[in-house]
PDB file of C-alpha atoms and ligand atoms in Angstrom:
ATOM      1  CA  UNK X  19     -21.218   6.121   8.546  1.00 91.00           C
ATOM      2  CA  UNK X  20     -17.705   5.394   9.678  1.00 97.00           C
ATOM      3  CA  UNK X  21     -14.913   5.965   7.423  1.00 97.00           C
ATOM      4  CA  UNK X  22     -12.970   2.473   7.265  1.00 98.00           C
ATOM      5  CA  UNK X  23     -10.327   2.024   4.697  1.00 98.00           C
ATOM      6  CA  UNK X  24      -9.899  -1.706   4.027  1.00 98.00           C
ATOM      7  CA  UNK X  25      -9.397  -1.886   0.302  1.00 98.00           C
ATOM      8  CA  UNK X  26      -8.872   0.651  -2.393  1.00 98.00           C
ATOM      9  CA  UNK X  27     -11.922  -0.979  -4.070  1.00 97.00           C
ATOM     10  CA  UNK X  28     -14.133   0.535  -1.463  1.00 96.00           C
ATOM     11  CA  UNK X  29     -13.171   4.095  -2.422  1.00 98.00           C
ATOM     12  CA  UNK X  30     -14.594   6.044  -5.191  1.00 98.00           C
ATOM     13  CA  UNK X  31     -12.330   7.922  -7.649  1.00 98.00           C
ATOM     14  CA  UNK X  32     -13.390  11.225  -6.026  1.00 98.00           C
ATOM     15  CA  UNK X  33     -12.574   9.958  -2.816  1.00 98.00           C
ATOM     16  CA  UNK X  34      -8.999   8.747  -3.735  1.00 98.00           C
ATOM     17  CA  UNK X  35      -8.494  12.289  -5.680  1.00 98.00           C
ATOM     18  CA  UNK X  36      -9.704  13.897  -2.394  1.00 98.00           C
ATOM     19  CA  UNK X  37      -7.201  12.149  -0.174  1.00 98.00           C
ATOM     20  CA  UNK X  38      -4.329  12.685  -2.614  1.00 98.00           C
ATOM     21  CA  UNK X  39      -5.108  16.414  -2.876  1.00 98.00           C
ATOM     22  CA  UNK X  40      -5.419  16.828   1.029  1.00 97.00           C
ATOM     23  CA  UNK X  41      -1.947  14.978   1.224  1.00 98.00           C
ATOM     24  CA  UNK X  42      -0.423  17.125  -1.271  1.00 98.00           C
ATOM     25  CA  UNK X  43      -1.602  20.304   0.618  1.00 97.00           C
ATOM     26  CA  UNK X  44      -0.390  18.912   3.788  1.00 96.00           C
ATOM     27  CA  UNK X  45       3.078  18.121   2.331  1.00 97.00           C
ATOM     28  CA  UNK X  46       3.366  21.831   1.523  1.00 95.00           C
ATOM     29  CA  UNK X  47       2.138  22.964   4.888  1.00 89.00           C
ATOM     30  CA  UNK X  48       2.629  20.180   7.223  1.00 80.00           C
ATOM     31  CA  UNK X  49       0.480  21.201  10.158  1.00 73.00           C
ATOM     32  CA  UNK X  50      -3.316  21.242  10.015  1.00 67.00           C
ATOM     33  CA  UNK X  51      -5.113  23.134  12.838  1.00 80.00           C
ATOM     34  CA  UNK X  52      -2.851  22.968  15.757  1.00 81.00           C
ATOM     35  CA  UNK X  53      -3.663  20.409  18.249  1.00 91.00           C
ATOM     36  CA  UNK X  54      -6.808  19.351  16.233  1.00 95.00           C
ATOM     37  CA  UNK X  55      -6.922  15.673  17.677  1.00 97.00           C
ATOM     38  CA  UNK X  56      -5.918  16.657  21.139  1.00 97.00           C
ATOM     39  CA  UNK X  57      -8.417  14.293  22.577  1.00 97.00           C
ATOM     40  CA  UNK X  58      -7.973  11.316  19.940  1.00 98.00           C
ATOM     41  CA  UNK X  59      -6.114   8.335  20.266  1.00 98.00           C
ATOM     42  CA  UNK X  60      -4.966   6.023  17.431  1.00 98.00           C
ATOM     43  CA  UNK X  61      -4.277   2.174  18.048  1.00 98.00           C
ATOM     44  CA  UNK X  62      -1.683   0.601  15.915  1.00 98.00           C
ATOM     45  CA  UNK X  63      -2.634  -3.103  16.025  1.00 98.00           C
ATOM     46  CA  UNK X  64       0.314  -4.840  14.362  1.00 98.00           C
ATOM     47  CA  UNK X  65       0.770  -8.553  13.745  1.00 97.00           C
ATOM     48  CA  UNK X  66       3.937  -8.026  11.539  1.00 97.00           C
ATOM     49  CA  UNK X  67       6.873  -5.651  11.666  1.00 96.00           C
ATOM     50  CA  UNK X  68       6.818  -2.265  10.082  1.00 97.00           C
ATOM     51  CA  UNK X  69       9.050   0.812   9.342  1.00 98.00           C
ATOM     52  CA  UNK X  70       7.125   3.012   7.300  1.00 98.00           C
ATOM     53  CA  UNK X  71       3.484   2.258   8.212  1.00 98.00           C
ATOM     54  CA  UNK X  72       4.035   2.395  11.825  1.00 98.00           C
ATOM     55  CA  UNK X  73       6.336   5.624  11.777  1.00 98.00           C
ATOM     56  CA  UNK X  74       4.349   7.465   9.095  1.00 98.00           C
ATOM     57  CA  UNK X  75       1.170   6.937  10.993  1.00 98.00           C
ATOM     58  CA  UNK X  76       2.759   7.799  14.446  1.00 98.00           C
ATOM     59  CA  UNK X  77       4.193  11.050  13.256  1.00 97.00           C
ATOM     60  CA  UNK X  78       1.033  11.945  11.235  1.00 97.00           C
ATOM     61  CA  UNK X  79      -0.928  11.617  14.451  1.00 97.00           C
ATOM     62  CA  UNK X  80       1.526  13.713  16.370  1.00 96.00           C
ATOM     63  CA  UNK X  81       1.410  16.559  13.680  1.00 95.00           C
ATOM     64  CA  UNK X  82      -2.334  16.465  13.950  1.00 95.00           C
ATOM     65  CA  UNK X  83      -2.086  16.806  17.872  1.00 96.00           C
ATOM     66  CA  UNK X  84      -3.268  13.308  18.776  1.00 97.00           C
ATOM     67  CA  UNK X  85      -1.825  10.285  20.466  1.00 98.00           C
ATOM     68  CA  UNK X  86      -0.844   6.853  19.160  1.00 98.00           C
ATOM     69  CA  UNK X  87      -0.642   3.685  21.131  1.00 98.00           C
ATOM     70  CA  UNK X  88       1.402   0.829  19.358  1.00 98.00           C
ATOM     71  CA  UNK X  89       0.242  -2.687  20.045  1.00 97.00           C
ATOM     72  CA  UNK X  90       2.661  -5.324  18.838  1.00 94.00           C
ATOM     73  CA  UNK X  91       1.501  -9.090  18.511  1.00 88.00           C
ATOM     74  CA  UNK X  92       2.710  -9.826  21.916  1.00 90.00           C
ATOM     75  CA  UNK X  93       0.195  -7.347  23.588  1.00 91.00           C
ATOM     76  CA  UNK X  94      -2.966  -8.411  21.927  1.00 91.00           C
ATOM     77  CA  UNK X  95      -2.292 -11.893  20.347  1.00 90.00           C
ATOM     78  CA  UNK X  96      -5.507 -11.336  18.278  1.00 91.00           C
ATOM     79  CA  UNK X  97      -7.275 -14.208  17.396  1.00 89.00           C
ATOM     80  CA  UNK X  98      -5.275 -16.488  20.040  1.00 90.00           C
ATOM     81  CA  UNK X  99      -5.870 -14.988  23.275  1.00 92.00           C
ATOM     82  CA  UNK X 100      -9.313 -13.607  22.320  1.00 95.00           C
ATOM     83  CA  UNK X 101     -11.273 -13.457  19.310  1.00 96.00           C
ATOM     84  CA  UNK X 102     -11.081 -10.696  16.718  1.00 97.00           C
ATOM     85  CA  UNK X 103     -14.431  -9.598  17.204  1.00 97.00           C
ATOM     86  CA  UNK X 104     -13.966  -9.097  21.017  1.00 97.00           C
ATOM     87  CA  UNK X 105     -10.617  -7.201  20.391  1.00 97.00           C
ATOM     88  CA  UNK X 106     -12.489  -4.867  18.082  1.00 98.00           C
ATOM     89  CA  UNK X 107     -15.479  -4.288  20.414  1.00 98.00           C
ATOM     90  CA  UNK X 108     -12.988  -3.654  23.287  1.00 97.00           C
ATOM     91  CA  UNK X 109     -10.587  -1.568  21.759  1.00 97.00           C
ATOM     92  CA  UNK X 110     -13.093   0.637  19.932  1.00 97.00           C
ATOM     93  CA  UNK X 111     -14.545   1.665  23.311  1.00 98.00           C
ATOM     94  CA  UNK X 112     -11.051   3.129  24.051  1.00 98.00           C
ATOM     95  CA  UNK X 113      -9.734   4.693  20.969  1.00 98.00           C
ATOM     96  CA  UNK X 114     -10.864   6.682  18.210  1.00 98.00           C
ATOM     97  CA  UNK X 115      -9.433   5.069  15.117  1.00 98.00           C
ATOM     98  CA  UNK X 116      -7.597   1.639  14.558  1.00 98.00           C
ATOM     99  CA  UNK X 117      -4.833   0.831  12.057  1.00 98.00           C
ATOM    100  CA  UNK X 118      -4.303  -2.971  11.749  1.00 98.00           C
ATOM    101  CA  UNK X 119      -1.602  -4.816  10.075  1.00 98.00           C
ATOM    102  CA  UNK X 120      -2.549  -8.521   9.833  1.00 98.00           C
ATOM    103  CA  UNK X 121      -1.986 -11.801   8.100  1.00 97.00           C
ATOM    104  CA  UNK X 122      -5.275 -12.633   6.997  1.00 98.00           C
ATOM    105  CA  UNK X 123      -7.398  -9.981   5.270  1.00 98.00           C
ATOM    106  CA  UNK X 124     -10.478 -11.298   6.718  1.00 98.00           C
ATOM    107  CA  UNK X 125      -9.304 -10.302  10.244  1.00 98.00           C
ATOM    108  CA  UNK X 126      -9.380  -6.646   9.194  1.00 98.00           C
ATOM    109  CA  UNK X 127     -12.697  -7.078   7.512  1.00 98.00           C
ATOM    110  CA  UNK X 128     -13.923  -8.425  10.947  1.00 98.00           C
ATOM    111  CA  UNK X 129     -12.170  -5.828  12.959  1.00 98.00           C
ATOM    112  CA  UNK X 130     -14.115  -3.045  10.884  1.00 98.00           C
ATOM    113  CA  UNK X 131     -17.238  -5.041  11.089  1.00 98.00           C
ATOM    114  CA  UNK X 132     -17.361  -5.243  14.944  1.00 98.00           C
ATOM    115  CA  UNK X 133     -15.577  -1.896  15.755  1.00 98.00           C
ATOM    116  CA  UNK X 134     -17.414   1.341  16.455  1.00 98.00           C
ATOM    117  CA  UNK X 135     -14.453   3.403  15.285  1.00 98.00           C
ATOM    118  CA  UNK X 136     -12.984   3.470  11.851  1.00 98.00           C
ATOM    119  CA  UNK X 137     -10.594   0.758  10.997  1.00 98.00           C
ATOM    120  CA  UNK X 138      -7.610   1.228   8.574  1.00 98.00           C
ATOM    121  CA  UNK X 139      -5.881  -1.521   6.739  1.00 98.00           C
ATOM    122  CA  UNK X 140      -2.182  -1.138   7.462  1.00 98.00           C
ATOM    123  CA  UNK X 141      -1.495  -4.290   5.244  1.00 98.00           C
ATOM    124  CA  UNK X 142      -3.007  -7.590   5.026  1.00 98.00           C
ATOM    125  CA  UNK X 143      -2.112 -10.622   2.764  1.00 98.00           C
ATOM    126  CA  UNK X 144      -4.621  -9.169   0.192  1.00 98.00           C
ATOM    127  CA  UNK X 145      -4.198  -5.369   0.304  1.00 98.00           C
ATOM    128  CA  UNK X 146      -2.021  -2.348   1.211  1.00 99.00           C
ATOM    129  CA  UNK X 147      -4.262   0.689   0.501  1.00 99.00           C
ATOM    130  CA  UNK X 148      -2.230   3.251   2.478  1.00 98.00           C
ATOM    131  CA  UNK X 149       0.707   2.332   0.201  1.00 99.00           C
ATOM    132  CA  UNK X 150      -1.227   2.563  -2.976  1.00 99.00           C
ATOM    133  CA  UNK X 151      -2.488   6.042  -2.224  1.00 99.00           C
ATOM    134  CA  UNK X 152       1.185   7.210  -1.542  1.00 99.00           C
ATOM    135  CA  UNK X 153       2.190   5.304  -4.735  1.00 98.00           C
ATOM    136  CA  UNK X 154      -0.645   7.307  -6.689  1.00 98.00           C
ATOM    137  CA  UNK X 155       0.429  10.677  -5.033  1.00 98.00           C
ATOM    138  CA  UNK X 156       4.191   9.953  -6.114  1.00 98.00           C
ATOM    139  CA  UNK X 157       3.504   9.134  -9.642  1.00 98.00           C
ATOM    140  CA  UNK X 158       0.979  12.492  -9.810  1.00 97.00           C
ATOM    141  CA  UNK X 159       4.071  14.562  -8.537  1.00 97.00           C
ATOM    142  CA  UNK X 160       6.084  13.344 -11.441  1.00 96.00           C
ATOM    143  CA  UNK X 161       3.283  13.007 -14.182  1.00 95.00           C
ATOM    144  CA  UNK X 162       0.731  15.777 -13.929  1.00 87.00           C
ATOM    145  CA  UNK X 163      -1.548  14.072 -16.376  1.00 92.00           C
ATOM    146  CA  UNK X 164      -2.021  10.675 -14.828  1.00 92.00           C
ATOM    147  CA  UNK X 165      -3.906   9.420 -17.932  1.00 91.00           C
ATOM    148  CA  UNK X 166      -0.841   9.595 -20.053  1.00 92.00           C
ATOM    149  CA  UNK X 167       1.339   7.712 -17.482  1.00 96.00           C
ATOM    150  CA  UNK X 168       2.125   3.979 -18.013  1.00 98.00           C
ATOM    151  CA  UNK X 169       2.857   2.014 -14.873  1.00 98.00           C
ATOM    152  CA  UNK X 170       4.619  -1.318 -15.320  1.00 98.00           C
ATOM    153  CA  UNK X 171       4.743  -3.622 -12.096  1.00 99.00           C
ATOM    154  CA  UNK X 172       7.216  -6.319 -12.381  1.00 99.00           C
ATOM    155  CA  UNK X 173       7.398  -9.228  -9.849  1.00 98.00           C
ATOM    156  CA  UNK X 174       4.896 -10.828  -7.309  1.00 99.00           C
ATOM    157  CA  UNK X 175       1.237 -10.342  -7.586  1.00 98.00           C
ATOM    158  CA  UNK X 176       0.838  -9.608  -4.028  1.00 98.00           C
ATOM    159  CA  UNK X 177      -1.007  -7.379  -1.575  1.00 99.00           C
ATOM    160  CA  UNK X 178       0.876  -4.067  -2.961  1.00 99.00           C
ATOM    161  CA  UNK X 179       0.290  -4.867  -6.508  1.00 99.00           C
ATOM    162  CA  UNK X 180      -3.444  -5.794  -5.733  1.00 98.00           C
ATOM    163  CA  UNK X 181      -4.050  -2.214  -4.187  1.00 99.00           C
ATOM    164  CA  UNK X 182      -1.804  -0.567  -6.921  1.00 99.00           C
ATOM    165  CA  UNK X 183      -3.719  -1.935  -9.930  1.00 98.00           C
ATOM    166  CA  UNK X 184      -7.045  -0.915  -8.427  1.00 98.00           C
ATOM    167  CA  UNK X 185      -5.923   2.513  -7.886  1.00 98.00           C
ATOM    168  CA  UNK X 186      -4.530   2.896 -11.219  1.00 98.00           C
ATOM    169  CA  UNK X 187      -7.811   1.427 -12.607  1.00 98.00           C
ATOM    170  CA  UNK X 188      -9.934   3.909 -10.664  1.00 98.00           C
ATOM    171  CA  UNK X 189      -7.825   7.108 -11.643  1.00 97.00           C
ATOM    172  CA  UNK X 190      -7.488   5.945 -15.315  1.00 97.00           C
ATOM    173  CA  UNK X 191      -3.678   4.953 -15.077  1.00 98.00           C
ATOM    174  CA  UNK X 192      -2.731   2.128 -17.514  1.00 98.00           C
ATOM    175  CA  UNK X 193      -0.865  -0.513 -15.747  1.00 98.00           C
ATOM    176  CA  UNK X 194       1.133  -3.423 -17.414  1.00 98.00           C
ATOM    177  CA  UNK X 195       1.833  -6.339 -14.972  1.00 99.00           C
ATOM    178  CA  UNK X 196       4.675  -8.928 -15.562  1.00 98.00           C
ATOM    179  CA  UNK X 197       4.564 -11.819 -13.158  1.00 98.00           C
ATOM    180  CA  UNK X 198       5.522 -15.432 -13.625  1.00 98.00           C
ATOM    181  CA  UNK X 199       2.803 -17.938 -14.221  1.00 98.00           C
ATOM    182  CA  UNK X 200       0.920 -18.743 -10.958  1.00 98.00           C
ATOM    183  CA  UNK X 201       1.917 -15.577  -9.254  1.00 98.00           C
ATOM    184  CA  UNK X 202      -0.833 -13.396 -10.805  1.00 98.00           C
ATOM    185  CA  UNK X 203      -2.659 -10.852  -8.675  1.00 98.00           C
ATOM    186  CA  UNK X 204      -5.655 -11.816  -6.659  1.00 98.00           C
ATOM    187  CA  UNK X 205      -8.527 -12.975  -9.200  1.00 98.00           C
ATOM    188  CA  UNK X 206     -11.349 -10.960  -7.713  1.00 98.00           C
ATOM    189  CA  UNK X 207      -9.263  -7.838  -7.372  1.00 98.00           C
ATOM    190  CA  UNK X 208      -8.267  -8.301 -10.950  1.00 98.00           C
ATOM    191  CA  UNK X 209     -11.833  -8.518 -12.082  1.00 98.00           C
ATOM    192  CA  UNK X 210     -12.684  -5.403 -10.233  1.00 98.00           C
ATOM    193  CA  UNK X 211      -9.588  -3.529 -11.642  1.00 98.00           C
ATOM    194  CA  UNK X 212     -10.296  -4.598 -15.240  1.00 98.00           C
ATOM    195  CA  UNK X 213     -13.906  -3.701 -15.274  1.00 98.00           C
ATOM    196  CA  UNK X 214     -13.153  -0.154 -13.623  1.00 98.00           C
ATOM    197  CA  UNK X 215     -10.235   0.301 -16.003  1.00 98.00           C
ATOM    198  CA  UNK X 216     -12.486  -0.439 -18.978  1.00 97.00           C
ATOM    199  CA  UNK X 217     -14.913   2.219 -17.620  1.00 96.00           C
ATOM    200  CA  UNK X 218     -12.281   4.680 -17.405  1.00 95.00           C
ATOM    201  CA  UNK X 219     -10.883   4.099 -20.892  1.00 94.00           C
ATOM    202  CA  UNK X 220      -7.914   2.772 -19.311  1.00 96.00           C
ATOM    203  CA  UNK X 221      -6.456  -1.011 -19.081  1.00 98.00           C
ATOM    204  CA  UNK X 222      -4.956  -3.486 -16.685  1.00 98.00           C
ATOM    205  CA  UNK X 223      -2.601  -5.674 -18.662  1.00 98.00           C
ATOM    206  CA  UNK X 224      -1.115  -9.271 -17.797  1.00 98.00           C
ATOM    207  CA  UNK X 225       1.937 -10.539 -19.179  1.00 98.00           C
ATOM    208  CA  UNK X 226       4.315 -13.335 -18.207  1.00 98.00           C
ATOM    209  CA  UNK X 227       7.224 -11.860 -20.000  1.00 98.00           C
ATOM    210  CA  UNK X 228       8.715  -9.140 -17.936  1.00 98.00           C
ATOM    211  CA  UNK X 229      10.410  -7.370 -20.988  1.00 98.00           C
ATOM    212  CA  UNK X 230       6.888  -7.044 -22.541  1.00 98.00           C
ATOM    213  CA  UNK X 231       5.349  -5.897 -19.469  1.00 98.00           C
ATOM    214  CA  UNK X 232       8.231  -3.211 -19.019  1.00 98.00           C
ATOM    215  CA  UNK X 233       8.047  -1.921 -22.712  1.00 98.00           C
ATOM    216  CA  UNK X 234       6.848   1.632 -22.857  1.00 98.00           C
ATOM    217  CA  UNK X 235       6.695   2.140 -19.118  1.00 98.00           C
ATOM    218  CA  UNK X 236       7.078   5.536 -17.335  1.00 98.00           C
ATOM    219  CA  UNK X 237       7.048   3.884 -13.963  1.00 98.00           C
ATOM    220  CA  UNK X 238       8.615   0.609 -13.160  1.00 99.00           C
ATOM    221  CA  UNK X 239       7.567  -0.719  -9.960  1.00 99.00           C
ATOM    222  CA  UNK X 240       8.564  -3.725  -7.985  1.00 99.00           C
ATOM    223  CA  UNK X 241       8.138  -5.216  -4.512  1.00 99.00           C
ATOM    224  CA  UNK X 242       9.707  -8.154  -2.483  1.00 98.00           C
ATOM    225  CA  UNK X 243       9.457 -11.697  -4.077  1.00 98.00           C
ATOM    226  CA  UNK X 244       8.902 -13.011  -0.429  1.00 98.00           C
ATOM    227  CA  UNK X 245       6.269 -11.240   1.500  1.00 98.00           C
ATOM    228  CA  UNK X 246       5.769 -11.379   5.355  1.00 98.00           C
ATOM    229  CA  UNK X 247       4.274 -14.727   6.199  1.00 97.00           C
ATOM    230  CA  UNK X 248       5.651 -16.600   3.099  1.00 98.00           C
ATOM    231  CA  UNK X 249       9.053 -17.173   4.472  1.00 98.00           C
ATOM    232  CA  UNK X 250       8.716 -21.048   4.038  1.00 98.00           C
ATOM    233  CA  UNK X 251       8.410 -20.573   0.330  1.00 98.00           C
ATOM    234  CA  UNK X 252      11.520 -18.423  -0.016  1.00 98.00           C
ATOM    235  CA  UNK X 253      13.686 -20.855  -1.859  1.00 98.00           C
ATOM    236  CA  UNK X 254      10.955 -21.804  -4.500  1.00 98.00           C
ATOM    237  CA  UNK X 255      10.032 -18.090  -4.942  1.00 98.00           C
ATOM    238  CA  UNK X 256      13.824 -16.979  -5.502  1.00 98.00           C
ATOM    239  CA  UNK X 257      13.945 -19.561  -8.408  1.00 98.00           C
ATOM    240  CA  UNK X 258      10.668 -18.837 -10.086  1.00 98.00           C
ATOM    241  CA  UNK X 259      11.196 -14.961  -9.949  1.00 98.00           C
ATOM    242  CA  UNK X 260      14.734 -15.002 -11.040  1.00 98.00           C
ATOM    243  CA  UNK X 261      14.039 -13.579 -14.502  1.00 98.00           C
ATOM    244  CA  UNK X 262      11.730 -10.855 -13.111  1.00 98.00           C
ATOM    245  CA  UNK X 263      14.626  -8.459 -11.353  1.00 98.00           C
ATOM    246  CA  UNK X 264      14.289  -4.917 -11.990  1.00 98.00           C
ATOM    247  CA  UNK X 265      17.751  -3.915 -13.229  1.00 98.00           C
ATOM    248  CA  UNK X 266      19.300  -1.761 -16.106  1.00 98.00           C
ATOM    249  CA  UNK X 267      18.660  -4.346 -18.609  1.00 98.00           C
ATOM    250  CA  UNK X 268      14.889  -4.457 -17.893  1.00 98.00           C
ATOM    251  CA  UNK X 269      14.840  -0.651 -17.659  1.00 98.00           C
ATOM    252  CA  UNK X 270      16.307  -0.444 -21.189  1.00 98.00           C
ATOM    253  CA  UNK X 271      12.855  -1.672 -22.369  1.00 98.00           C
ATOM    254  CA  UNK X 272      10.936   1.179 -20.533  1.00 98.00           C
ATOM    255  CA  UNK X 273      10.817   4.621 -21.606  1.00 98.00           C
ATOM    256  CA  UNK X 274      14.017   6.788 -21.077  1.00 95.00           C
ATOM    257  CA  UNK X 275      14.064   8.306 -17.797  1.00 93.00           C
ATOM    258  CA  UNK X 276      11.215   5.916 -16.460  1.00 98.00           C
ATOM    259  CA  UNK X 277      10.932   6.305 -12.654  1.00 98.00           C
ATOM    260  CA  UNK X 278      11.670   3.439 -10.373  1.00 98.00           C
ATOM    261  CA  UNK X 279       9.382   2.816  -7.540  1.00 99.00           C
ATOM    262  CA  UNK X 280       9.258   0.237  -4.606  1.00 98.00           C
ATOM    263  CA  UNK X 281       7.187   0.253  -1.576  1.00 98.00           C
ATOM    264  CA  UNK X 282      10.220  -0.772   0.624  1.00 98.00           C
ATOM    265  CA  UNK X 283      11.740  -2.724   2.342  1.00 98.00           C
ATOM    266  CA  UNK X 284      13.702  -3.667  -0.724  1.00 98.00           C
ATOM    267  CA  UNK X 285      16.177  -6.566  -1.320  1.00 98.00           C
ATOM    268  CA  UNK X 286      18.916  -5.574  -3.440  1.00 98.00           C
ATOM    269  CA  UNK X 287      20.045  -8.296  -5.523  1.00 98.00           C
ATOM    270  CA  UNK X 288      16.670 -10.077  -5.424  1.00 98.00           C
ATOM    271  CA  UNK X 289      13.714  -8.184  -6.973  1.00 98.00           C
ATOM    272  CA  UNK X 290      15.905  -5.123  -7.753  1.00 98.00           C
ATOM    273  CA  UNK X 291      19.553  -4.239  -8.506  1.00 98.00           C
ATOM    274  CA  UNK X 292      21.419  -1.334  -7.192  1.00 98.00           C
ATOM    275  CA  UNK X 293      19.328   0.765  -9.924  1.00 98.00           C
ATOM    276  CA  UNK X 294      17.106   1.665  -6.792  1.00 98.00           C
ATOM    277  CA  UNK X 295      19.998   3.808  -5.725  1.00 98.00           C
ATOM    278  CA  UNK X 296      20.180   5.592  -9.002  1.00 97.00           C
ATOM    279  CA  UNK X 297      18.965   9.054 -10.110  1.00 97.00           C
ATOM    280  CA  UNK X 298      15.514   7.665 -11.446  1.00 98.00           C
ATOM    281  CA  UNK X 299      14.456   6.061  -8.305  1.00 98.00           C
ATOM    282  CA  UNK X 300      11.708   7.906  -6.383  1.00 98.00           C
ATOM    283  CA  UNK X 301      11.607   5.257  -3.769  1.00 98.00           C
ATOM    284  CA  UNK X 302      12.274   7.807  -0.928  1.00 98.00           C
ATOM    285  CA  UNK X 303       9.869  10.259  -2.050  1.00 98.00           C
ATOM    286  CA  UNK X 304       7.338   7.399  -2.038  1.00 98.00           C
ATOM    287  CA  UNK X 305       8.322   6.689   1.602  1.00 98.00           C
ATOM    288  CA  UNK X 306       7.916  10.241   2.639  1.00 98.00           C
ATOM    289  CA  UNK X 307       4.582  10.408   0.868  1.00 98.00           C
ATOM    290  CA  UNK X 308       3.237   7.685   3.258  1.00 98.00           C
ATOM    291  CA  UNK X 309       3.204  10.208   6.056  1.00 98.00           C
ATOM    292  CA  UNK X 310       1.247  12.920   4.084  1.00 98.00           C
ATOM    293  CA  UNK X 311      -1.132  10.354   3.053  1.00 98.00           C
ATOM    294  CA  UNK X 312      -1.520   8.992   6.521  1.00 98.00           C
ATOM    295  CA  UNK X 313      -2.514  12.547   7.574  1.00 97.00           C
ATOM    296  CA  UNK X 314      -5.119  12.659   4.878  1.00 98.00           C
ATOM    297  CA  UNK X 315      -6.566   9.245   5.731  1.00 98.00           C
ATOM    298  CA  UNK X 316      -6.624  10.163   9.507  1.00 98.00           C
ATOM    299  CA  UNK X 317      -8.308  13.350   8.854  1.00 97.00           C
ATOM    300  CA  UNK X 318     -11.044  11.475   6.741  1.00 98.00           C
ATOM    301  CA  UNK X 319     -11.444   8.891   9.394  1.00 98.00           C
ATOM    302  CA  UNK X 320     -11.641  11.393  12.498  1.00 97.00           C
ATOM    303  CA  UNK X 321     -13.332  14.482  10.976  1.00 89.00           C
TER     304      UNK X 321
HETATM  305  N1  LIG M 473       6.046  -0.104   2.638  1.00 79.97           N
HETATM  306  C1  LIG M 473       5.660  -0.515   3.891  1.00 79.97           C
HETATM  307  O1  LIG M 473       4.511  -0.826   4.301  1.00 79.97           O
HETATM  308  O2  LIG M 473       6.624  -0.584   4.748  1.00 79.97           O
HETATM  309  P1  LIG M 473       6.794  -1.099   6.237  1.00 79.97           P
HETATM  310  O3  LIG M 473       6.249  -2.565   6.102  1.00 79.97           O
HETATM  311  O4  LIG M 473       7.847  -0.945   6.840  1.00 79.97           O
HETATM  312  O5  LIG M 473       5.554  -0.500   6.866  1.00 79.97           O
HETATM  313  N1  LIG M 474       4.417  -7.449   0.023  1.00 79.97           N
HETATM  314  C1  LIG M 474       5.227  -6.916   1.114  1.00 79.97           C
HETATM  315  C2  LIG M 474       4.863  -5.510   1.511  1.00 79.97           C
HETATM  316  C3  LIG M 474       5.619  -5.001   2.540  1.00 79.97           C
HETATM  317  C4  LIG M 474       5.449  -3.605   2.766  1.00 79.97           C
HETATM  318  C5  LIG M 474       4.829  -7.945   2.341  1.00 79.97           C
HETATM  319  O1  LIG M 474       3.554  -7.929   2.496  1.00 79.97           O
HETATM  320  O2  LIG M 474       5.563  -8.285   2.970  1.00 79.97           O
END
C-alpha cells in the first residue's frame, strides 16, 4: 500500500514515533545512503506561498540524492485548467512522490485517491501534518518524557492546531486549547483527538479564556490569526482575537521557562509579541526540524 500522509489521524502512534526517531537520527547524521534516491523525483504542487515547507522538502530531497520539481499555481491551475483527478493521474505517471499545498482539504484527499504514487499534505485548510510532526520532534527534544509535558495552544483553531492536537493525543501529551468562541478546532478532528487522548490517559481541553488555557503550560504555542485564504476576514479576526496574543503577561500564567512555539510565519504585534525573539523561543529549532522530518517522511513514502 502506498504511504500517503494526508492527516496525522491516519498515522498510528508507532508510525509517528518511527518518523520522529528517523528524523532525530538524521539530524545527528544528515546524509542517509549517498545518492539513495538518484532516480526519484518529488513534485511540489503548491497553490499557496511557502518558505519552510517548500525549502525543507527540496533540501531534504537533495540530501537524499533525489530531484524536486516546484509547480506553482500558475503551472498547473489544479481544478481550473483540469480536474484534480486528472492532475493526479498524469503527474503520478511522471514522478515518484507528490507534496501538495491546497486550499481545500478535499483536493489533497482526491489527489491521493487518484494518484499511483504517495501524496503528502503540505498544508490544507484542515491540516498540516508535516508541521505537527516537526512540532512533536521539537517538544521531545526539550521534554524527554512527553507524558509530563503540558502544551497550551492559544489563538485560532486552524489547520496547525488540528494536526497538533491529534499528534499530542496520539502520543499522550496533554493539550490545553484557548480560542475565542466560534474559532474552536475542527469538530471531527476534535472528536478523534479527544477519544484517542482518553485511551492514552491524556486530555484535549478547550477553553475560551486564554489565561486559563495557558495556566501550567510547559509549551505555549500560537499561529497566525488570519490563515492563507482567509484574507477577507482579516478585520473581524483581528478584533475577535485581540485578547489572545501570546505575550509576557500571558506567559506569566504558564510554567517558569515555558518554551514558545510558532509554526511561522509570525506576525509580531498580532498573535505574538516580541517574546518570540526571547530566550525561551524555540521557533527556529522548530523550523529546522521541518527539514529532518521531511527526510523521514520522504523515506517512509519512497522506501
Ligand atoms: N510553517 C510553514 O508551513 O511555513 P510555510 O508556510 O512557509 O511553508
Ligand atoms: N495557519 C497558517 C499556517 C501557515 C504555515 C495558514 O494556513 O496560513
